[in-house]
Structure formats: C-alpha cells, structure tokens
Short mmCIF file of C-alpha atoms and ligand atoms in Angstrom, two decimals:
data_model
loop_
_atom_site.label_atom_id
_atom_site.label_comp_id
_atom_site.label_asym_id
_atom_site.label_seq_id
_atom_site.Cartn_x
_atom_site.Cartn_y
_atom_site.Cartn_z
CA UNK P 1472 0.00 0.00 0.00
CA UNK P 1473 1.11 3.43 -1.13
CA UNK P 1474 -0.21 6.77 0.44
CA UNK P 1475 0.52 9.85 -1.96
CA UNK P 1476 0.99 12.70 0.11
CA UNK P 1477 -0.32 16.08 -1.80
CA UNK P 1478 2.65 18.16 -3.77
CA UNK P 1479 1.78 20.97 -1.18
CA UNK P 1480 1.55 18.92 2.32
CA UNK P 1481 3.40 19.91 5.07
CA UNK P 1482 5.97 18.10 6.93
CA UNK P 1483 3.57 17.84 9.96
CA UNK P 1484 0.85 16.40 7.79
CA UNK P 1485 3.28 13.91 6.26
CA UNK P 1486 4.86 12.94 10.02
CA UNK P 1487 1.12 12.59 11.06
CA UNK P 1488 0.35 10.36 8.33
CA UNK P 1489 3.60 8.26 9.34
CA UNK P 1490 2.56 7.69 13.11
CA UNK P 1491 -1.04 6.81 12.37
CA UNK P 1492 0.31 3.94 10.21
CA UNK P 1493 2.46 3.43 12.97
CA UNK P 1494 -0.29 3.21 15.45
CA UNK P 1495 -1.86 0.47 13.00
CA UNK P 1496 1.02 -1.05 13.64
CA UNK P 1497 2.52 -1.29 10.29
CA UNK P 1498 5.94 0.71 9.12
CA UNK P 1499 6.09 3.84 7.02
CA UNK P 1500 8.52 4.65 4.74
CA UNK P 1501 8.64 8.13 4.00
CA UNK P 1502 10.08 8.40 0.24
CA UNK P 1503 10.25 12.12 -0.69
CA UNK P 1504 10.48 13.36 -4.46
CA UNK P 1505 10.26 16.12 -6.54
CA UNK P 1506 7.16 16.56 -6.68
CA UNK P 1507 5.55 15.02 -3.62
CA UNK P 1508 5.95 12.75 -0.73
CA UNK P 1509 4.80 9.08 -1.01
CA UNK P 1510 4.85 7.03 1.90
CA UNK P 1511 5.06 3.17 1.12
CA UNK P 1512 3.64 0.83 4.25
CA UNK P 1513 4.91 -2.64 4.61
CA UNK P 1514 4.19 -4.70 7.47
CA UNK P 1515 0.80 -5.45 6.92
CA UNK P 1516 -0.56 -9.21 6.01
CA UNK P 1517 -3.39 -8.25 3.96
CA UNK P 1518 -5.28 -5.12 3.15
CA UNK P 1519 -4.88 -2.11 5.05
CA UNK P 1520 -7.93 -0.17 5.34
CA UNK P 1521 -7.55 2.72 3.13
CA UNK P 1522 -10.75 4.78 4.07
CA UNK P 1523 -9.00 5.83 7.47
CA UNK P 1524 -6.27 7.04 5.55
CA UNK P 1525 -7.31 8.84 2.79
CA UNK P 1526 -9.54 11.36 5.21
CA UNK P 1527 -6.33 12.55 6.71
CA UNK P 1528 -4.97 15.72 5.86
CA UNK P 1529 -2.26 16.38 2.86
CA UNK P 1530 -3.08 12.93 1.47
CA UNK P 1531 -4.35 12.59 -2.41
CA UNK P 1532 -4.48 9.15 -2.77
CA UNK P 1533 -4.06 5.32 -1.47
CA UNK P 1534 -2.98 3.33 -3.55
CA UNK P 1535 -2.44 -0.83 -4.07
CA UNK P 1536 1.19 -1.99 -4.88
CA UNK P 1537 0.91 -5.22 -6.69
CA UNK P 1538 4.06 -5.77 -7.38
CA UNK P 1539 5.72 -8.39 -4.76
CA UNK P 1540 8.79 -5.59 -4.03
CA UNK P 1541 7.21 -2.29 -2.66
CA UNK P 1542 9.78 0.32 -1.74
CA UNK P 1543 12.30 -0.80 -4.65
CA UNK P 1544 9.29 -0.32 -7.00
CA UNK P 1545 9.09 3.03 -9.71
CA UNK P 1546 5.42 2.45 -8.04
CA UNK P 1547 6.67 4.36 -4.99
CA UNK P 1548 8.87 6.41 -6.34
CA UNK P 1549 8.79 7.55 -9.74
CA UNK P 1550 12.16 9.23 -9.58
CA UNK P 1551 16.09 7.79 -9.91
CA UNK P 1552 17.53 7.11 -6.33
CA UNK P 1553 20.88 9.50 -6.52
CA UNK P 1554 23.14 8.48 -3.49
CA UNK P 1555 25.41 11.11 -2.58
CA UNK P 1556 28.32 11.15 -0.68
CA UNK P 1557 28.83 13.71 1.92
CA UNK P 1558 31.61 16.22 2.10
CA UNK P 1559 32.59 15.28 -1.84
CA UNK P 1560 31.50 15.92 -5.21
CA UNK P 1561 30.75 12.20 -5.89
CA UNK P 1562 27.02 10.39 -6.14
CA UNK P 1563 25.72 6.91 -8.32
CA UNK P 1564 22.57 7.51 -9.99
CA UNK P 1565 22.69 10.42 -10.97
CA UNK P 1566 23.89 12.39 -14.60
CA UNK P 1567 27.62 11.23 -13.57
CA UNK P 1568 28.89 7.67 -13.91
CA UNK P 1569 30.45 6.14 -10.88
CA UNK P 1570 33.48 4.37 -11.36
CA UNK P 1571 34.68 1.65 -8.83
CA UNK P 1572 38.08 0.16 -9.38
CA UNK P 1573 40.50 -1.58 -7.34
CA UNK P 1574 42.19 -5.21 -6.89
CA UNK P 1575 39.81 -7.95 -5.50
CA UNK P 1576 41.79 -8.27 -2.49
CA UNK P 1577 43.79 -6.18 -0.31
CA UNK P 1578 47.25 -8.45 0.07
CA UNK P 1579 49.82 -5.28 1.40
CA UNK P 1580 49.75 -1.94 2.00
CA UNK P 1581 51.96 -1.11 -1.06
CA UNK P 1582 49.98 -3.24 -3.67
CA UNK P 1583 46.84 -1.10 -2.33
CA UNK P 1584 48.51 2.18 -2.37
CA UNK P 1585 49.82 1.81 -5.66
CA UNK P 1586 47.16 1.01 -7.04
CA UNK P 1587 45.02 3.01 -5.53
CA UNK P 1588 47.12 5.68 -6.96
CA UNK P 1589 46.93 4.42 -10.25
CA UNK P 1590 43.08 4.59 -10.75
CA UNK P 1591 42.91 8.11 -8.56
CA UNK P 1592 45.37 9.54 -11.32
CA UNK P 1593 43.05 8.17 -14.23
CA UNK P 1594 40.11 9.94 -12.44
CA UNK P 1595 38.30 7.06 -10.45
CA UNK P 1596 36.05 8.23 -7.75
CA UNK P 1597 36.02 5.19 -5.97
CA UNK P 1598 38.35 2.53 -4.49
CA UNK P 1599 37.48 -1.25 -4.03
CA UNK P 1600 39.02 -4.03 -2.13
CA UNK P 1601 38.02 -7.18 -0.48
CA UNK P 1602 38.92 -7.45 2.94
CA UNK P 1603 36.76 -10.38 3.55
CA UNK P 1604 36.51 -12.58 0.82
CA UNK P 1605 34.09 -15.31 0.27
CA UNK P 1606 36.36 -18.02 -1.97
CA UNK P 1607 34.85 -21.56 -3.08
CA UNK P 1608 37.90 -23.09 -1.58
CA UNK P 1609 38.58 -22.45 2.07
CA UNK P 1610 42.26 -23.09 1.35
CA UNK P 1611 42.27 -19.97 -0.82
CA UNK P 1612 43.29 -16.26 0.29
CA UNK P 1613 40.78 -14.97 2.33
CA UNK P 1614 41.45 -11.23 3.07
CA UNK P 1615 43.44 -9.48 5.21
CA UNK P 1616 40.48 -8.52 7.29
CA UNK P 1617 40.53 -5.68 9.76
CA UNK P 1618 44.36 -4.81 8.47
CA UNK P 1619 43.30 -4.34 4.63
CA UNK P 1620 40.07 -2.18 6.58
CA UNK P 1621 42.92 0.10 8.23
CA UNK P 1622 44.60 0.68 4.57
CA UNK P 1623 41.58 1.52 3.04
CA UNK P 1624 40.78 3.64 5.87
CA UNK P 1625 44.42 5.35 5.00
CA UNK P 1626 43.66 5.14 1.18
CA UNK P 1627 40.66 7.36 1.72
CA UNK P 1628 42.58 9.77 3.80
CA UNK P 1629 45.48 10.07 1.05
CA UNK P 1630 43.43 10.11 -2.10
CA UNK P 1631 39.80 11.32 -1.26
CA UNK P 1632 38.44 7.70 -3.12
CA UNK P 1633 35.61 6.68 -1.27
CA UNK P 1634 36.00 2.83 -0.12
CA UNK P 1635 33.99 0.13 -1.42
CA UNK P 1636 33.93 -3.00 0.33
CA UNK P 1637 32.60 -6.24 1.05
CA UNK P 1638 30.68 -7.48 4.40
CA UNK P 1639 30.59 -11.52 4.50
CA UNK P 1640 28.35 -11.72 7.79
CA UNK P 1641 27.37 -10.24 10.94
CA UNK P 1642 30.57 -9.67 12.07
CA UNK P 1643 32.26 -8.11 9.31
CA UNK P 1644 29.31 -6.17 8.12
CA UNK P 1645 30.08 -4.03 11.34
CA UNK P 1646 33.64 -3.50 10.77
CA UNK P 1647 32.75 -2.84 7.06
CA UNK P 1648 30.16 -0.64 8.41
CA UNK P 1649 32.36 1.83 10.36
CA UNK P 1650 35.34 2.00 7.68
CA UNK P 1651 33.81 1.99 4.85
CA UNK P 1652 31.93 4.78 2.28
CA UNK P 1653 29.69 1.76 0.59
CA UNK P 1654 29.52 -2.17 1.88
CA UNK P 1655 29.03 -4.23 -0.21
CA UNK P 1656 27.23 -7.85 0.08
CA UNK P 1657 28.34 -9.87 -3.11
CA UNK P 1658 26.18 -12.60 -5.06
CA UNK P 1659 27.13 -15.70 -2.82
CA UNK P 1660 24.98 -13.74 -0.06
CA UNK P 1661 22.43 -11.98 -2.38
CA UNK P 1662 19.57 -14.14 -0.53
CA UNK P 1663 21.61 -13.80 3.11
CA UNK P 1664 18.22 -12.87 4.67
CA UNK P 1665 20.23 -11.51 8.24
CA UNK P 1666 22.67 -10.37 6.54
CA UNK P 1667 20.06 -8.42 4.77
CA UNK P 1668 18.35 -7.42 7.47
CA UNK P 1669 21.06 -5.74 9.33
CA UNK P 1670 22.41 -4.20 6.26
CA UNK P 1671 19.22 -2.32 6.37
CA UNK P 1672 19.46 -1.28 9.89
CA UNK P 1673 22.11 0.80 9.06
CA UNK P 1674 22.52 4.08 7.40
CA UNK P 1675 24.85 3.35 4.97
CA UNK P 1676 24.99 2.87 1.19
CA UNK P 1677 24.34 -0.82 0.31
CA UNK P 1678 25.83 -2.02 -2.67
CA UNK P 1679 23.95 -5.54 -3.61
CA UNK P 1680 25.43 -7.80 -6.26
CA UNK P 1681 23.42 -9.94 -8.47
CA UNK P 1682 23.00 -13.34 -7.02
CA UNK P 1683 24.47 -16.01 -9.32
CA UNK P 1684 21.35 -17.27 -10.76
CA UNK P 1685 18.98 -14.85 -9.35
CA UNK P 1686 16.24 -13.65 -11.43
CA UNK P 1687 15.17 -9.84 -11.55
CA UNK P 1688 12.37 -10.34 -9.01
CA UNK P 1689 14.37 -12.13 -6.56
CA UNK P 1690 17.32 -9.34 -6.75
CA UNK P 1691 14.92 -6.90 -6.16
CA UNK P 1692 13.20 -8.69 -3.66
CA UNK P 1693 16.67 -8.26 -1.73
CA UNK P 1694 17.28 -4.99 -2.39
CA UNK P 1695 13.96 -4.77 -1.00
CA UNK P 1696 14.96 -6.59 2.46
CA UNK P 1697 17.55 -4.17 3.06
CA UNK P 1698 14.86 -1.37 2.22
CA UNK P 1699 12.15 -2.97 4.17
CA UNK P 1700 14.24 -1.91 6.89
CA UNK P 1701 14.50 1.82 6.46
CA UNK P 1702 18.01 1.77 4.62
CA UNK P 1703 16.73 3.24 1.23
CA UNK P 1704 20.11 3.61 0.07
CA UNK P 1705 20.63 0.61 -2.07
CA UNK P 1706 22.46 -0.12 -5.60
CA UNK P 1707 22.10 -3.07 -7.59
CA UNK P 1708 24.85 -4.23 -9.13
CA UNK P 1709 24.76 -6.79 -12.36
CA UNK P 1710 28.04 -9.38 -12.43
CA UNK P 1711 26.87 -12.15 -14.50
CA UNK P 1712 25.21 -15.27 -13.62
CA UNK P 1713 25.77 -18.75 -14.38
CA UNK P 1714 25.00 -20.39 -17.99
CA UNK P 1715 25.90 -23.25 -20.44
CA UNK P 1716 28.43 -20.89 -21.77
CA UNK P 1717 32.24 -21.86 -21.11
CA UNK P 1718 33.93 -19.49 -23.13
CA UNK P 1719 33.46 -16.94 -20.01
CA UNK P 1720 33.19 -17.19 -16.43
CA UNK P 1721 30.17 -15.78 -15.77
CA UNK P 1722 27.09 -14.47 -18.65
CA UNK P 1723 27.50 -11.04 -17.80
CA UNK P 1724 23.89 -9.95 -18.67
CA UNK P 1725 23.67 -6.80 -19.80
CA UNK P 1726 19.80 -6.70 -20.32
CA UNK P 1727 18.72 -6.52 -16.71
CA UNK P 1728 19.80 -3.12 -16.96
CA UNK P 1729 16.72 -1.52 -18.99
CA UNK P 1730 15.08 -4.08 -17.00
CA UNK P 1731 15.78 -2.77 -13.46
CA UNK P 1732 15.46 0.50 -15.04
CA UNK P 1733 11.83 0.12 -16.07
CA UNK P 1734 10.64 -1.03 -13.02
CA UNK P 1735 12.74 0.08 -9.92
CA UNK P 1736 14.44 3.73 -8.74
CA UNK P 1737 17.52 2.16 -7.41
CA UNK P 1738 20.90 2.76 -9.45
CA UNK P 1739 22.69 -0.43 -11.08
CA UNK P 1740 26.37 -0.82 -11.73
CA UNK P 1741 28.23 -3.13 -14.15
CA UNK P 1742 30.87 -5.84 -12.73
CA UNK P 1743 32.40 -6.77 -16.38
CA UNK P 1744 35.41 -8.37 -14.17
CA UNK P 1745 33.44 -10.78 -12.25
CA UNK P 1746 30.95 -10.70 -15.39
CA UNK P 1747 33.26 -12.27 -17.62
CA UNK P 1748 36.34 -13.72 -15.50
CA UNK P 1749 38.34 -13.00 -18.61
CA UNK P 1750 40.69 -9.71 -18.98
CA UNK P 1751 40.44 -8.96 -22.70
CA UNK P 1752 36.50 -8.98 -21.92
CA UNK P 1753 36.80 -6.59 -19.76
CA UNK P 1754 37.24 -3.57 -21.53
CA UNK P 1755 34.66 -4.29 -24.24
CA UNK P 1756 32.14 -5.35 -22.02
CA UNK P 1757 32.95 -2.17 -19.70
CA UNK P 1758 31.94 -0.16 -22.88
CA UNK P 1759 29.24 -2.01 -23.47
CA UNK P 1760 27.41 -1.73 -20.37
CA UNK P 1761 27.82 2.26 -20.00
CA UNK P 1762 26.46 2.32 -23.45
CA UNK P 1763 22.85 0.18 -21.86
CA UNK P 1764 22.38 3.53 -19.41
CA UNK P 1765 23.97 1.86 -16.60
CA UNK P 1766 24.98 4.07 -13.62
CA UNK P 1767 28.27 2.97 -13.48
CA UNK P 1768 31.18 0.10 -13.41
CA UNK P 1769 32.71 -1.89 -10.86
CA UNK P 1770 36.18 -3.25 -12.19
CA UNK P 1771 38.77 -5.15 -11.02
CA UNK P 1772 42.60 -3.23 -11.58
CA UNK P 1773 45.93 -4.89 -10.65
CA UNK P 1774 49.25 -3.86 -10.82
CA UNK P 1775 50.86 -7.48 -11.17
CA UNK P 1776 47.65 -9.52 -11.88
CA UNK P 1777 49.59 -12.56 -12.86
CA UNK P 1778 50.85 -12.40 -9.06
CA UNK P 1779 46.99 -11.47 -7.28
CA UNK P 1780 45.86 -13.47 -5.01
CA UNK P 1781 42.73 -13.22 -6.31
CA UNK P 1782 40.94 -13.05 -9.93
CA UNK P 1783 44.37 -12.19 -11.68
CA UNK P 1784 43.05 -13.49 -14.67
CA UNK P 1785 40.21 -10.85 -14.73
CA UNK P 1786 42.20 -7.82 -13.24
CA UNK P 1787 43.11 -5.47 -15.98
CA UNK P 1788 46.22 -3.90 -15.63
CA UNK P 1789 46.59 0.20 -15.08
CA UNK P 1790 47.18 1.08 -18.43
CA UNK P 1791 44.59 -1.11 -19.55
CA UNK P 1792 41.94 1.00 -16.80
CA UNK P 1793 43.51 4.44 -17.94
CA UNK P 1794 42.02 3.40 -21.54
CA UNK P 1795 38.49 2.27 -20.51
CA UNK P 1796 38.01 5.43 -18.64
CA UNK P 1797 39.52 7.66 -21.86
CA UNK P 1798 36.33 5.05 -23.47
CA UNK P 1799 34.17 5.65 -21.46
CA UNK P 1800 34.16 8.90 -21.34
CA UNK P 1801 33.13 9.01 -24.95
CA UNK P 1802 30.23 6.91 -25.17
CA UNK P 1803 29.12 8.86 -21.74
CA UNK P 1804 27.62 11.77 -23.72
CA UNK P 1805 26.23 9.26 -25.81
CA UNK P 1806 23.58 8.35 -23.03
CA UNK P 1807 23.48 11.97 -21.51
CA UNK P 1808 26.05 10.47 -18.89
CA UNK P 1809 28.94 12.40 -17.79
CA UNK P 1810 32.15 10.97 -16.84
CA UNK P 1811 33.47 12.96 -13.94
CA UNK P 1812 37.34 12.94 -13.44
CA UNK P 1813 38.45 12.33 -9.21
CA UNK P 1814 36.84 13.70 -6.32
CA UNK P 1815 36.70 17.01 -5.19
CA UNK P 1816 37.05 16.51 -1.35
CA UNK P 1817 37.81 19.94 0.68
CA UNK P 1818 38.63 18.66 3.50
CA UNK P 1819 41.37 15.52 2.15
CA UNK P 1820 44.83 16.14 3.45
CA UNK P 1821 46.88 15.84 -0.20
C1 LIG M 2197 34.09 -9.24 -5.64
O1 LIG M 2197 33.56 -8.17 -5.97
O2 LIG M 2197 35.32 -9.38 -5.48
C2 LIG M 2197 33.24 -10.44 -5.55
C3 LIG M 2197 33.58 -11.49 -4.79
O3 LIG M 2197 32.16 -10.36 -6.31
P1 LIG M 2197 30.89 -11.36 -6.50
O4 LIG M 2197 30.19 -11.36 -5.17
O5 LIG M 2197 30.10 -10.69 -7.56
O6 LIG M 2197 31.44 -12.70 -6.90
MN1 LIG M 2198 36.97 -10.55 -7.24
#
C-alpha cells in the first residue's frame, strides 16, 4: 500500500500520516520526491484499510502496490535514487557515472597504495578491495580482514576515493560498516536474509550484487529486504550469472539493466570483471554496459595480476583501466552520462 501525500503537504501532515500507520502497527517509509511525498507501508498481512487514511490531511491518494517488491518499485517512487556522498563531489545515480576500481583483495599496503594511486590519477572516484573474501575453496586467500580495513581507511585519507567494500556476515558487516563509504554484500549472499536485514538497519549505502542465478524479481526482492528496513540507500549491481556458456566465467547480462530501469528507482552498476572472469572482456564489455544507461562500473585493476591473489586473470592492468576510462568517457555523452574525473574533497589532506 502506497499513500501519496499532496505536492503541497506539510511536513507535519506527512509525520502525522507516518505515526497513524504506525499506530496500525505497520511501518512507514517516508520516500520524498520532486514533486511530492509518497509514503510506502509494509508490514501489513493483507489489506490495510484505506478509508481511514485517505480522510487525513495532505493525502491525495491510497494506492495498491501489486508488485511483490514495494519500496524498490518506480510504483513508490517515480524518480532515480541518486546516493550522494557527503563532504565530496561524488554520487551513483545520478547524470555522472560512478566508477569503482581496485584489486579484488587487499594483500599489502603497497599493492593497495599503488594502485590506488593508479586509478585516482586516471580519475576514479572510488576505491574497491576485499577485505573479507568469500572463496569456493577455504584453502584460498581470504582477506586481510581488519588490516586491509585500516589501509583503506588510509587510502581514503590520502586520495579522497571513497571505499567500497565487502561485508561476508554479521561480524564483518560491522567492521565494514564503520570504515567503509559503501559495503558491499556480493552474489554468494544476495539471498543472506540476516545479513540483509542488518544491512538495512544501518545508514549506509548498500551495494547488492546480483545473485548467481537470481532472477530480476528475486534481486529486487533483496534490495527490498535491506529497504524494508528503512536503509533506502541501495544499488544493484549486475556481475553475471551462471549459464551453459564456457567461453566466459560468468554471462554477464547486460539486459537486466533496462530491466531494473523500467521497473525500480535504485541505481545499477556493471561488474564486467566478475561478469566475464576473462581480462580482454573486460574492456569491451565495460563499454558495453555504460552504453545500456547503466549508472556505473565496478572493475577489477591490478598492478601485477599474474601475481593477485585473487581473480588475476580478470584484473586489468593500469594502463589497460587508464584506456576504458579515456572510453568511457566518450560513449558517456552518448547516453546523456557524464564521466566525472576524481573527487573534489575539501577537507582531504593531499
Ligand atoms: C568481488 O567483488 O570481489 C566479488 C567477490 O564479487 P561477487 O560477489 O560478484 O562474486
Ligand atoms: Mn573478485
């Protein structure tokens, strides 16, 4: 159920609205855009009783969300989600691409500083690396925890690059939490209900990779866990799912962008690293999905990726990163995207 608040209602009105659905005891979700205030409720098991609701004042309308996911629904809110990022000139969702790059894991301080420097020089906003890494085999590297946390937390300091990382349960998501700009909870725990769940208890930008054979409804249907639970700051990210095809790792599937788009608010980024496990793919791939409308890309850089730890074989090297972005930042205009070159951060110490 959706309540459309009128374009001219009053913060008081809309807060009253909010507590009597509160009183009903059901959850509002206040979703404010350009034009007017809707406020999604979730909670209930069947029908709320919209009479009640429509005679209060500042509301125009109830409406009935059919759709199975509410607040990650166009239903609720007609308008892209832009996710800003305080105290900096960087956002996803918005006009200008985001651009994550990084290694997959964080092995030393001086692989992550270099090449952290590396993609801040060709203009990257932001600055990935797995700290805790969910591998198949639990002989296999599995991040440098808290440690590669405390370089990050130095990267940001030195460079302005806002850290994206991933949280593989409870524990880490509250480490991840408190040093980093964006977590990020990859495919393996797309459908990690508590993990979910507590994700969305926080007030921190989510970023939720495809699961690897999830279909559109059941990645929203996360994204709409974490939302369910007042954290409305969520991007989707697509990194290929699982299919017959061997000649790649993963299918990375660039249609579920137009898709998402046509249905939900919520930005979605473009993995063509994890998409396609394959480093010549990257690049092409990379083009390809800014040139869907995508809000961005999420690639994997290395400077010796025949010595990573992790996915060497999909890390492209820094020369090959400084290209894509000269790339992408043609096609960009294409779409009525901008590519925007570093951070402006006021406050960084250079
Ligand atoms: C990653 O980003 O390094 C990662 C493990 O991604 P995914 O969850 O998409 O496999
Ligand atoms: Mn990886």
């Amino acid at each position: 159920m959706l309540v459309v608040m009128k374009a001219l209602a009053t913060p008081e009105q809309i807060h009253a609205v909010c507590e009597y659905i509160e009183q009903l005891g059901f959850r509002a979700h206040p979703l404010p855009g350009a034009q007017r205030t809707a406020i999604g409720i979730t909670g209930n098991k069947g029908e709320v009783e919209r009479g009640n609701l429509e005679d209060l004042s500042g509301v125009a309308e109830v409406i009935r969300v059919s759709k199975a996911y509410k607040l990650a629904s166009r239903d609720v809110k007609e308008e892209d989600t832009v996710i800003h990022f305080p105290g900096t000139d960087a956002s996803i969702g918005g006009r200008d691409l985001a651009i994550v790059a990084g290694p997959c894991s964080i092995e030393n301080r001086d692989q992550a500083f270099e090449i952290a420097e590396l993609v801040a020089a060709a203009g990257a906003q932001f600055f990935r690396g797995g700290a805790y890494k969910p591998r198949t085999s639990p002989y296999a590297f599995q991040g440098l925890g808290l440690e590669a946390l405390r370089i990050m937390g130095e990267i940001r300091e030195r460079y302005g690059l806002r850290i994206v990382t991933e949280a593989i349960d409870n524990e880490s998501l509250e480490l991840v939490a408190e040093w980093a700009d964006v977590i990020q909870i990859g495919a393996r725990n797309m459908q990690n209900f508590s993990l979910l769940k507590k994700a969305g208890k926080l007030r921190k930008p989510v970023l939720l990779k495809r699961g690897l054979s999830a279909t559109l409804e059941e990645f929203l249907m996360s994204a709409e866990y974490i939302m369910s639970e007042g954290n409305y700051q969520v991007i989707l990210c697509e990194r290929g799912v699982r299919t017959f095809a061997d000649h790649t790792r993963n299918t990375l599937d660039l249609s579920i962008v137009p898709a998402v788009q046509r249905v939900s608010h919520l930005p979605i980024l473009v993995d063509p690293s994890h998409g396609t496990g394959k480093r010549d793919s990257v690049l092409p791939m990379g083009r390809a999905a800014v040139a869907t409308g995508c809000d961005g890309i999420l690639v994997e850089v290395h400077n010796h990726p025949e010595k990573a730890l992790s996915d060497g074989p999909q890390s492209i090297y820094p020369d090959q990163f400084v290209r894509m972005m000269d790339e992408l930042e043609q096609i960009a205009p294409v779409v009525a995207r901008r590519l925007p070159r570093g951070i402006h951060v006021p406050a960084a110490a250079d």
